[in-house]
Amino acid sequence: MDPSPKPSLMIVDDEENFTESLQLAIEDEFSVSVAGSLDSARQVLKKLRPAAILLDLRLPDGDGFELLSEIRKMAEPPLVIVMTAYATVEGHLTTLAEGCLDYLVKPLNIHKLKSDLKTRLGSTPGADRQDGSMAQRGESGPGKEALP
């Protein structure tokens, strides 16, 4: 019997060394596509719908928040984890307001990232979110949906 397909994931980041290292660290459990700019991410999203997107905020052709806004308008948006080397309180609050799963500061804790992704995505693409919503992490409170 064939092993079940890996959940799909897209990394959107222009730092080649970081992207290659991250891809190598997670490709054993996820099917990974890479985009180095907003434009290339948009092109990838025209062809496939990943279960999750790891999104850098500073890209050569714009701000990651632009893509995040477009993702939120999709009928079934993928989970989004924002990652940045330039963390700000404003950026963190914006990502939470936009429904991102997490806001990570580089360098990333790869073990925690893999564990969180496996928990949210399961081991098969069928484990992708079916309700089209994007969960928020952190303490419970008004405006936040409960994580399963």
Short mmCIF file of N, CA and C in Angstrom, two decimals:
data_model
loop_
_atom_site.label_atom_id
_atom_site.label_comp_id
_atom_site.label_asym_id
_atom_site.label_seq_id
_atom_site.Cartn_x
_atom_site.Cartn_y
_atom_site.Cartn_z
N MET A 1 0.83 -1.17 0.00
CA MET A 1 0.00 0.00 0.00
C MET A 1 0.88 1.24 0.00
N ASP A 2 0.52 2.24 -0.81
CA ASP A 2 1.27 3.48 -0.86
C ASP A 2 1.06 4.27 0.42
N PRO A 3 2.10 4.95 0.89
CA PRO A 3 1.90 5.81 2.04
C PRO A 3 0.98 6.96 1.64
N SER A 4 0.25 7.49 2.62
CA SER A 4 -0.67 8.59 2.31
C SER A 4 0.12 9.82 1.87
N PRO A 5 -0.47 10.62 0.97
CA PRO A 5 0.22 11.81 0.49
C PRO A 5 0.50 12.79 1.63
N LYS A 6 1.56 13.54 1.44
CA LYS A 6 1.94 14.53 2.44
C LYS A 6 1.08 15.79 2.28
N PRO A 7 0.77 16.47 3.40
CA PRO A 7 0.08 17.75 3.28
C PRO A 7 0.96 18.74 2.52
N SER A 8 0.33 19.60 1.75
CA SER A 8 1.09 20.57 0.95
C SER A 8 1.31 21.86 1.73
N LEU A 9 2.45 22.47 1.47
CA LEU A 9 2.84 23.66 2.19
C LEU A 9 3.63 24.56 1.24
N MET A 10 3.42 25.87 1.31
CA MET A 10 4.20 26.80 0.49
C MET A 10 4.98 27.74 1.41
N ILE A 11 6.25 27.89 1.10
CA ILE A 11 7.11 28.85 1.79
C ILE A 11 7.22 30.07 0.90
N VAL A 12 6.88 31.24 1.43
CA VAL A 12 7.03 32.49 0.68
C VAL A 12 8.07 33.32 1.41
N ASP A 13 9.28 33.33 0.87
CA ASP A 13 10.41 34.03 1.50
C ASP A 13 11.48 34.24 0.45
N ASP A 14 12.14 35.39 0.47
CA ASP A 14 13.16 35.70 -0.53
C ASP A 14 14.58 35.37 -0.08
N GLU A 15 14.75 34.93 1.16
CA GLU A 15 16.08 34.58 1.64
C GLU A 15 16.38 33.13 1.26
N GLU A 16 17.17 32.95 0.20
CA GLU A 16 17.39 31.62 -0.36
C GLU A 16 17.97 30.63 0.64
N ASN A 17 18.98 31.02 1.41
CA ASN A 17 19.58 30.09 2.36
C ASN A 17 18.58 29.65 3.41
N PHE A 18 17.81 30.59 3.92
CA PHE A 18 16.79 30.28 4.91
C PHE A 18 15.74 29.33 4.31
N THR A 19 15.27 29.67 3.12
CA THR A 19 14.23 28.87 2.47
C THR A 19 14.71 27.45 2.20
N GLU A 20 15.94 27.31 1.70
CA GLU A 20 16.47 25.97 1.44
C GLU A 20 16.60 25.16 2.72
N SER A 21 17.09 25.79 3.77
CA SER A 21 17.23 25.09 5.06
C SER A 21 15.87 24.67 5.61
N LEU A 22 14.91 25.58 5.54
CA LEU A 22 13.57 25.28 6.03
C LEU A 22 12.94 24.15 5.21
N GLN A 23 13.09 24.22 3.90
CA GLN A 23 12.54 23.19 3.03
C GLN A 23 13.14 21.82 3.37
N LEU A 24 14.45 21.76 3.52
CA LEU A 24 15.11 20.50 3.87
C LEU A 24 14.62 19.96 5.21
N ALA A 25 14.35 20.87 6.15
CA ALA A 25 13.94 20.45 7.48
C ALA A 25 12.51 19.90 7.53
N ILE A 26 11.66 20.31 6.60
CA ILE A 26 10.25 19.90 6.68
C ILE A 26 9.78 19.00 5.54
N GLU A 27 10.60 18.84 4.50
CA GLU A 27 10.13 18.09 3.33
C GLU A 27 9.94 16.60 3.58
N ASP A 28 10.43 16.10 4.70
CA ASP A 28 10.19 14.69 5.02
C ASP A 28 8.73 14.45 5.40
N GLU A 29 8.04 15.50 5.83
CA GLU A 29 6.65 15.33 6.27
C GLU A 29 5.65 16.16 5.48
N PHE A 30 6.14 17.06 4.64
CA PHE A 30 5.26 17.94 3.88
C PHE A 30 5.73 18.05 2.44
N SER A 31 4.79 18.20 1.55
CA SER A 31 5.11 18.48 0.15
C SER A 31 5.27 19.99 0.04
N VAL A 32 6.49 20.44 -0.28
CA VAL A 32 6.83 21.86 -0.16
C VAL A 32 7.01 22.51 -1.53
N SER A 33 6.36 23.67 -1.71
CA SER A 33 6.63 24.53 -2.85
C SER A 33 7.19 25.83 -2.29
N VAL A 34 7.98 26.53 -3.11
CA VAL A 34 8.67 27.73 -2.65
C VAL A 34 8.40 28.88 -3.61
N ALA A 35 8.18 30.05 -3.04
CA ALA A 35 8.03 31.28 -3.82
C ALA A 35 8.90 32.35 -3.16
N GLY A 36 9.69 33.04 -3.97
CA GLY A 36 10.60 34.04 -3.45
C GLY A 36 10.09 35.47 -3.51
N SER A 37 8.86 35.64 -3.96
CA SER A 37 8.29 36.98 -4.08
C SER A 37 6.77 36.89 -4.05
N LEU A 38 6.12 38.04 -3.93
CA LEU A 38 4.65 38.06 -3.97
C LEU A 38 4.15 37.55 -5.31
N ASP A 39 4.79 38.02 -6.38
CA ASP A 39 4.37 37.62 -7.72
C ASP A 39 4.47 36.11 -7.92
N SER A 40 5.59 35.53 -7.52
CA SER A 40 5.73 34.08 -7.71
C SER A 40 4.77 33.32 -6.79
N ALA A 41 4.47 33.83 -5.61
CA ALA A 41 3.49 33.19 -4.73
C ALA A 41 2.10 33.22 -5.39
N ARG A 42 1.76 34.33 -6.00
CA ARG A 42 0.47 34.42 -6.69
C ARG A 42 0.40 33.41 -7.84
N GLN A 43 1.51 33.24 -8.55
CA GLN A 43 1.54 32.27 -9.65
C GLN A 43 1.35 30.85 -9.12
N VAL A 44 2.01 30.52 -8.03
CA VAL A 44 1.86 29.19 -7.44
C VAL A 44 0.42 28.97 -7.00
N LEU A 45 -0.19 29.98 -6.39
CA LEU A 45 -1.56 29.85 -5.89
C LEU A 45 -2.58 29.71 -7.02
N LYS A 46 -2.22 30.11 -8.24
CA LYS A 46 -3.11 29.89 -9.38
C LYS A 46 -3.14 28.42 -9.77
N LYS A 47 -2.05 27.70 -9.47
CA LYS A 47 -1.91 26.31 -9.91
C LYS A 47 -2.28 25.31 -8.81
N LEU A 48 -1.99 25.63 -7.57
CA LEU A 48 -2.28 24.69 -6.50
C LEU A 48 -2.69 25.43 -5.24
N ARG A 49 -3.37 24.71 -4.38
CA ARG A 49 -3.85 25.29 -3.13
C ARG A 49 -3.20 24.55 -1.97
N PRO A 50 -2.13 25.12 -1.41
CA PRO A 50 -1.48 24.43 -0.29
C PRO A 50 -2.38 24.44 0.95
N ALA A 51 -2.15 23.48 1.82
CA ALA A 51 -2.89 23.42 3.07
C ALA A 51 -2.46 24.54 4.01
N ALA A 52 -1.19 24.95 3.87
CA ALA A 52 -0.66 26.01 4.73
C ALA A 52 0.39 26.81 3.97
N ILE A 53 0.56 28.05 4.42
CA ILE A 53 1.57 28.94 3.84
C ILE A 53 2.40 29.52 4.96
N LEU A 54 3.72 29.43 4.80
CA LEU A 54 4.66 30.09 5.69
C LEU A 54 5.06 31.38 4.99
N LEU A 55 4.63 32.50 5.52
CA LEU A 55 4.72 33.78 4.81
C LEU A 55 5.64 34.77 5.50
N ASP A 56 6.69 35.18 4.78
CA ASP A 56 7.56 36.25 5.26
C ASP A 56 6.87 37.58 4.97
N LEU A 57 7.11 38.57 5.80
CA LEU A 57 6.45 39.86 5.61
C LEU A 57 7.23 40.80 4.69
N ARG A 58 8.54 40.70 4.69
CA ARG A 58 9.35 41.59 3.85
C ARG A 58 9.82 40.84 2.62
N LEU A 59 9.24 41.22 1.48
CA LEU A 59 9.56 40.57 0.21
C LEU A 59 10.02 41.61 -0.79
N PRO A 60 10.76 41.22 -1.82
CA PRO A 60 11.34 42.20 -2.73
C PRO A 60 10.32 43.02 -3.52
N ASP A 61 9.12 42.46 -3.73
CA ASP A 61 8.14 43.18 -4.53
C ASP A 61 6.92 43.63 -3.73
N GLY A 62 7.09 43.69 -2.41
CA GLY A 62 5.99 44.21 -1.59
C GLY A 62 5.96 43.61 -0.21
N ASP A 63 4.84 43.83 0.43
CA ASP A 63 4.62 43.46 1.81
C ASP A 63 3.82 42.17 1.87
N GLY A 64 4.21 41.25 2.73
CA GLY A 64 3.49 39.99 2.88
C GLY A 64 2.03 40.18 3.28
N PHE A 65 1.72 41.32 3.91
CA PHE A 65 0.33 41.59 4.29
C PHE A 65 -0.56 41.72 3.05
N GLU A 66 0.02 42.13 1.91
CA GLU A 66 -0.75 42.19 0.66
C GLU A 66 -1.25 40.80 0.28
N LEU A 67 -0.35 39.82 0.32
CA LEU A 67 -0.73 38.46 -0.03
C LEU A 67 -1.69 37.90 1.02
N LEU A 68 -1.46 38.21 2.26
CA LEU A 68 -2.35 37.74 3.32
C LEU A 68 -3.78 38.22 3.09
N SER A 69 -3.93 39.46 2.68
CA SER A 69 -5.25 40.01 2.38
C SER A 69 -5.91 39.25 1.23
N GLU A 70 -5.13 38.91 0.21
CA GLU A 70 -5.66 38.15 -0.93
C GLU A 70 -6.04 36.73 -0.51
N ILE A 71 -5.24 36.13 0.35
CA ILE A 71 -5.50 34.77 0.82
C ILE A 71 -6.82 34.75 1.60
N ARG A 72 -7.05 35.75 2.41
CA ARG A 72 -8.27 35.81 3.23
C ARG A 72 -9.54 35.86 2.37
N LYS A 73 -9.42 36.31 1.12
CA LYS A 73 -10.58 36.41 0.24
C LYS A 73 -10.88 35.11 -0.50
N MET A 74 -10.00 34.12 -0.37
CA MET A 74 -10.21 32.84 -1.04
C MET A 74 -11.39 32.10 -0.42
N ALA A 75 -12.06 31.30 -1.23
CA ALA A 75 -13.20 30.52 -0.74
C ALA A 75 -12.78 29.58 0.40
N GLU A 76 -11.65 28.93 0.24
CA GLU A 76 -11.13 28.04 1.28
C GLU A 76 -9.66 28.40 1.52
N PRO A 77 -9.42 29.45 2.31
CA PRO A 77 -8.04 29.89 2.49
C PRO A 77 -7.19 28.88 3.26
N PRO A 78 -5.93 28.76 2.86
CA PRO A 78 -5.03 27.88 3.61
C PRO A 78 -4.69 28.51 4.96
N LEU A 79 -4.20 27.69 5.87
CA LEU A 79 -3.68 28.23 7.12
C LEU A 79 -2.45 29.06 6.80
N VAL A 80 -2.24 30.14 7.54
CA VAL A 80 -1.08 30.99 7.30
C VAL A 80 -0.31 31.16 8.60
N ILE A 81 0.98 30.96 8.50
CA ILE A 81 1.90 31.25 9.58
C ILE A 81 2.83 32.34 9.08
N VAL A 82 2.82 33.47 9.75
CA VAL A 82 3.70 34.57 9.38
C VAL A 82 5.03 34.38 10.09
N MET A 83 6.10 34.62 9.35
CA MET A 83 7.44 34.53 9.92
C MET A 83 8.21 35.78 9.51
N THR A 84 8.95 36.33 10.46
CA THR A 84 9.67 37.56 10.18
C THR A 84 10.92 37.68 11.04
N ALA A 85 11.90 38.37 10.52
CA ALA A 85 13.08 38.70 11.30
C ALA A 85 12.93 40.10 11.91
N TYR A 86 11.84 40.77 11.57
CA TYR A 86 11.61 42.15 12.00
C TYR A 86 10.29 42.24 12.76
N ALA A 87 10.24 41.58 13.90
CA ALA A 87 9.00 41.51 14.68
C ALA A 87 8.64 42.87 15.27
N THR A 88 7.35 43.17 15.19
CA THR A 88 6.81 44.37 15.83
C THR A 88 5.48 44.00 16.49
N VAL A 89 5.11 44.76 17.49
CA VAL A 89 3.82 44.54 18.13
C VAL A 89 2.70 44.77 17.12
N GLU A 90 2.83 45.83 16.34
CA GLU A 90 1.81 46.14 15.32
C GLU A 90 1.67 44.97 14.32
N GLY A 91 2.79 44.43 13.86
CA GLY A 91 2.75 43.32 12.92
C GLY A 91 2.10 42.09 13.53
N HIS A 92 2.43 41.82 14.79
CA HIS A 92 1.85 40.68 15.48
C HIS A 92 0.34 40.85 15.62
N LEU A 93 -0.10 42.02 16.04
CA LEU A 93 -1.53 42.27 16.19
C LEU A 93 -2.27 42.19 14.86
N THR A 94 -1.64 42.68 13.80
CA THR A 94 -2.26 42.62 12.48
C THR A 94 -2.44 41.18 12.03
N THR A 95 -1.42 40.35 12.23
CA THR A 95 -1.54 38.96 11.81
C THR A 95 -2.62 38.23 12.61
N LEU A 96 -2.74 38.53 13.88
CA LEU A 96 -3.81 37.93 14.67
C LEU A 96 -5.18 38.38 14.18
N ALA A 97 -5.29 39.67 13.87
CA ALA A 97 -6.56 40.20 13.37
C ALA A 97 -6.92 39.59 12.02
N GLU A 98 -5.91 39.24 11.24
CA GLU A 98 -6.15 38.63 9.93
C GLU A 98 -6.37 37.12 10.02
N GLY A 99 -6.30 36.57 11.22
CA GLY A 99 -6.61 35.16 11.39
C GLY A 99 -5.47 34.20 11.16
N CYS A 100 -4.24 34.66 11.24
CA CYS A 100 -3.10 33.75 11.04
C CYS A 100 -3.00 32.75 12.19
N LEU A 101 -2.47 31.60 11.87
CA LEU A 101 -2.28 30.56 12.86
C LEU A 101 -1.21 30.96 13.87
N ASP A 102 -0.15 31.62 13.40
CA ASP A 102 0.93 31.99 14.30
C ASP A 102 1.76 33.11 13.70
N TYR A 103 2.55 33.75 14.55
CA TYR A 103 3.47 34.83 14.17
C TYR A 103 4.82 34.42 14.75
N LEU A 104 5.73 33.98 13.89
CA LEU A 104 7.01 33.46 14.35
C LEU A 104 8.14 34.42 14.03
N VAL A 105 9.08 34.50 14.95
CA VAL A 105 10.25 35.36 14.76
C VAL A 105 11.42 34.48 14.38
N LYS A 106 12.11 34.89 13.31
CA LYS A 106 13.30 34.15 12.85
C LYS A 106 14.45 34.43 13.82
N PRO A 107 15.31 33.47 14.05
CA PRO A 107 15.31 32.11 13.52
C PRO A 107 14.18 31.29 14.14
N LEU A 108 13.63 30.38 13.35
CA LEU A 108 12.49 29.58 13.77
C LEU A 108 12.90 28.38 14.61
N ASN A 109 12.02 27.96 15.47
CA ASN A 109 12.17 26.70 16.18
C ASN A 109 11.53 25.64 15.27
N ILE A 110 12.33 24.94 14.50
CA ILE A 110 11.83 24.00 13.49
C ILE A 110 11.02 22.88 14.12
N HIS A 111 11.44 22.37 15.26
CA HIS A 111 10.71 21.27 15.90
C HIS A 111 9.30 21.72 16.30
N LYS A 112 9.19 22.92 16.85
CA LYS A 112 7.88 23.44 17.23
C LYS A 112 7.03 23.69 15.99
N LEU A 113 7.63 24.25 14.95
CA LEU A 113 6.91 24.51 13.71
C LEU A 113 6.36 23.21 13.13
N LYS A 114 7.20 22.20 13.02
CA LYS A 114 6.76 20.90 12.47
C LYS A 114 5.65 20.30 13.33
N SER A 115 5.80 20.37 14.62
CA SER A 115 4.79 19.82 15.52
C SER A 115 3.46 20.55 15.35
N ASP A 116 3.50 21.87 15.30
CA ASP A 116 2.28 22.66 15.12
C ASP A 116 1.61 22.34 13.78
N LEU A 117 2.42 22.25 12.72
CA LEU A 117 1.87 21.95 11.40
C LEU A 117 1.26 20.56 11.36
N LYS A 118 1.95 19.58 11.94
CA LYS A 118 1.41 18.22 11.96
C LYS A 118 0.10 18.17 12.74
N THR A 119 0.04 18.88 13.84
CA THR A 119 -1.18 18.92 14.64
C THR A 119 -2.33 19.53 13.86
N ARG A 120 -2.08 20.63 13.17
CA ARG A 120 -3.14 21.33 12.43
C ARG A 120 -3.51 20.66 11.12
N LEU A 121 -2.52 20.08 10.44
CA LEU A 121 -2.77 19.54 9.10
C LEU A 121 -2.96 18.04 9.08
N GLY A 122 -2.57 17.35 10.12
CA GLY A 122 -2.67 15.90 10.11
C GLY A 122 -1.65 15.30 9.17
N SER A 123 -1.89 14.09 8.77
CA SER A 123 -0.92 13.40 7.92
C SER A 123 -1.38 13.26 6.48
N THR A 124 -2.58 13.76 6.16
CA THR A 124 -3.07 13.67 4.80
C THR A 124 -3.69 14.98 4.37
N PRO A 125 -3.72 15.25 3.06
CA PRO A 125 -4.33 16.48 2.60
C PRO A 125 -5.80 16.60 3.02
N GLY A 126 -6.48 15.48 3.25
CA GLY A 126 -7.86 15.53 3.69
C GLY A 126 -8.00 16.17 5.06
N ALA A 127 -6.89 16.36 5.74
CA ALA A 127 -6.93 16.98 7.06
C ALA A 127 -6.89 18.49 6.97
N ASP A 128 -6.83 19.03 5.75
CA ASP A 128 -6.87 20.48 5.59
C ASP A 128 -8.17 21.00 6.18
N ARG A 129 -8.19 22.25 6.57
CA ARG A 129 -9.40 22.84 7.14
C ARG A 129 -10.52 22.76 6.13
N GLN A 130 -11.64 22.23 6.53
CA GLN A 130 -12.78 22.07 5.64
C GLN A 130 -13.73 23.25 5.71
N ASP A 131 -13.69 24.00 6.83
CA ASP A 131 -14.64 25.09 6.99
C ASP A 131 -14.16 26.40 6.39
N GLY A 132 -12.94 26.40 5.84
CA GLY A 132 -12.42 27.59 5.18
C GLY A 132 -11.96 28.69 6.12
N SER A 133 -12.02 28.45 7.43
CA SER A 133 -11.63 29.49 8.37
C SER A 133 -10.14 29.39 8.68
N MET A 134 -9.63 30.42 9.28
CA MET A 134 -8.23 30.45 9.67
C MET A 134 -8.21 30.62 11.19
N ALA A 135 -7.65 29.66 11.90
CA ALA A 135 -7.67 29.67 13.35
C ALA A 135 -6.66 30.66 13.92
N GLN A 136 -6.93 31.10 15.15
CA GLN A 136 -6.01 31.96 15.87
C GLN A 136 -5.52 31.22 17.08
N ARG A 137 -4.27 31.46 17.47
CA ARG A 137 -3.70 30.83 18.63
C ARG A 137 -3.63 31.83 19.75
N GLY A 138 -3.39 31.33 20.94
CA GLY A 138 -3.24 32.20 22.09
C GLY A 138 -4.37 31.97 23.06
N GLU A 139 -4.46 32.85 24.04
CA GLU A 139 -5.50 32.72 25.04
C GLU A 139 -6.87 32.92 24.41
N SER A 140 -7.87 32.28 24.98
CA SER A 140 -9.21 32.44 24.46
C SER A 140 -9.71 33.85 24.78
N GLY A 141 -10.65 34.28 24.00
CA GLY A 141 -11.21 35.61 24.22
C GLY A 141 -12.14 35.98 23.10
N PRO A 142 -12.75 37.13 23.18
CA PRO A 142 -13.70 37.55 22.15
C PRO A 142 -13.04 37.59 20.77
N GLY A 143 -13.74 37.05 19.78
CA GLY A 143 -13.23 37.11 18.41
C GLY A 143 -12.29 36.00 18.03
N LYS A 144 -11.99 35.12 18.95
CA LYS A 144 -11.08 34.01 18.63
C LYS A 144 -11.87 32.72 18.60
N GLU A 145 -11.61 31.89 17.59
CA GLU A 145 -12.26 30.60 17.54
C GLU A 145 -11.43 29.60 18.31
N ALA A 146 -12.07 28.59 18.82
CA ALA A 146 -11.37 27.56 19.58
C ALA A 146 -10.62 26.64 18.63
N LEU A 147 -9.42 26.26 19.01
CA LEU A 147 -8.66 25.29 18.24
C LEU A 147 -9.15 23.91 18.59
N PRO A 148 -9.22 22.99 17.61
CA PRO A 148 -9.66 21.62 17.91
C PRO A 148 -8.66 20.90 18.78
#
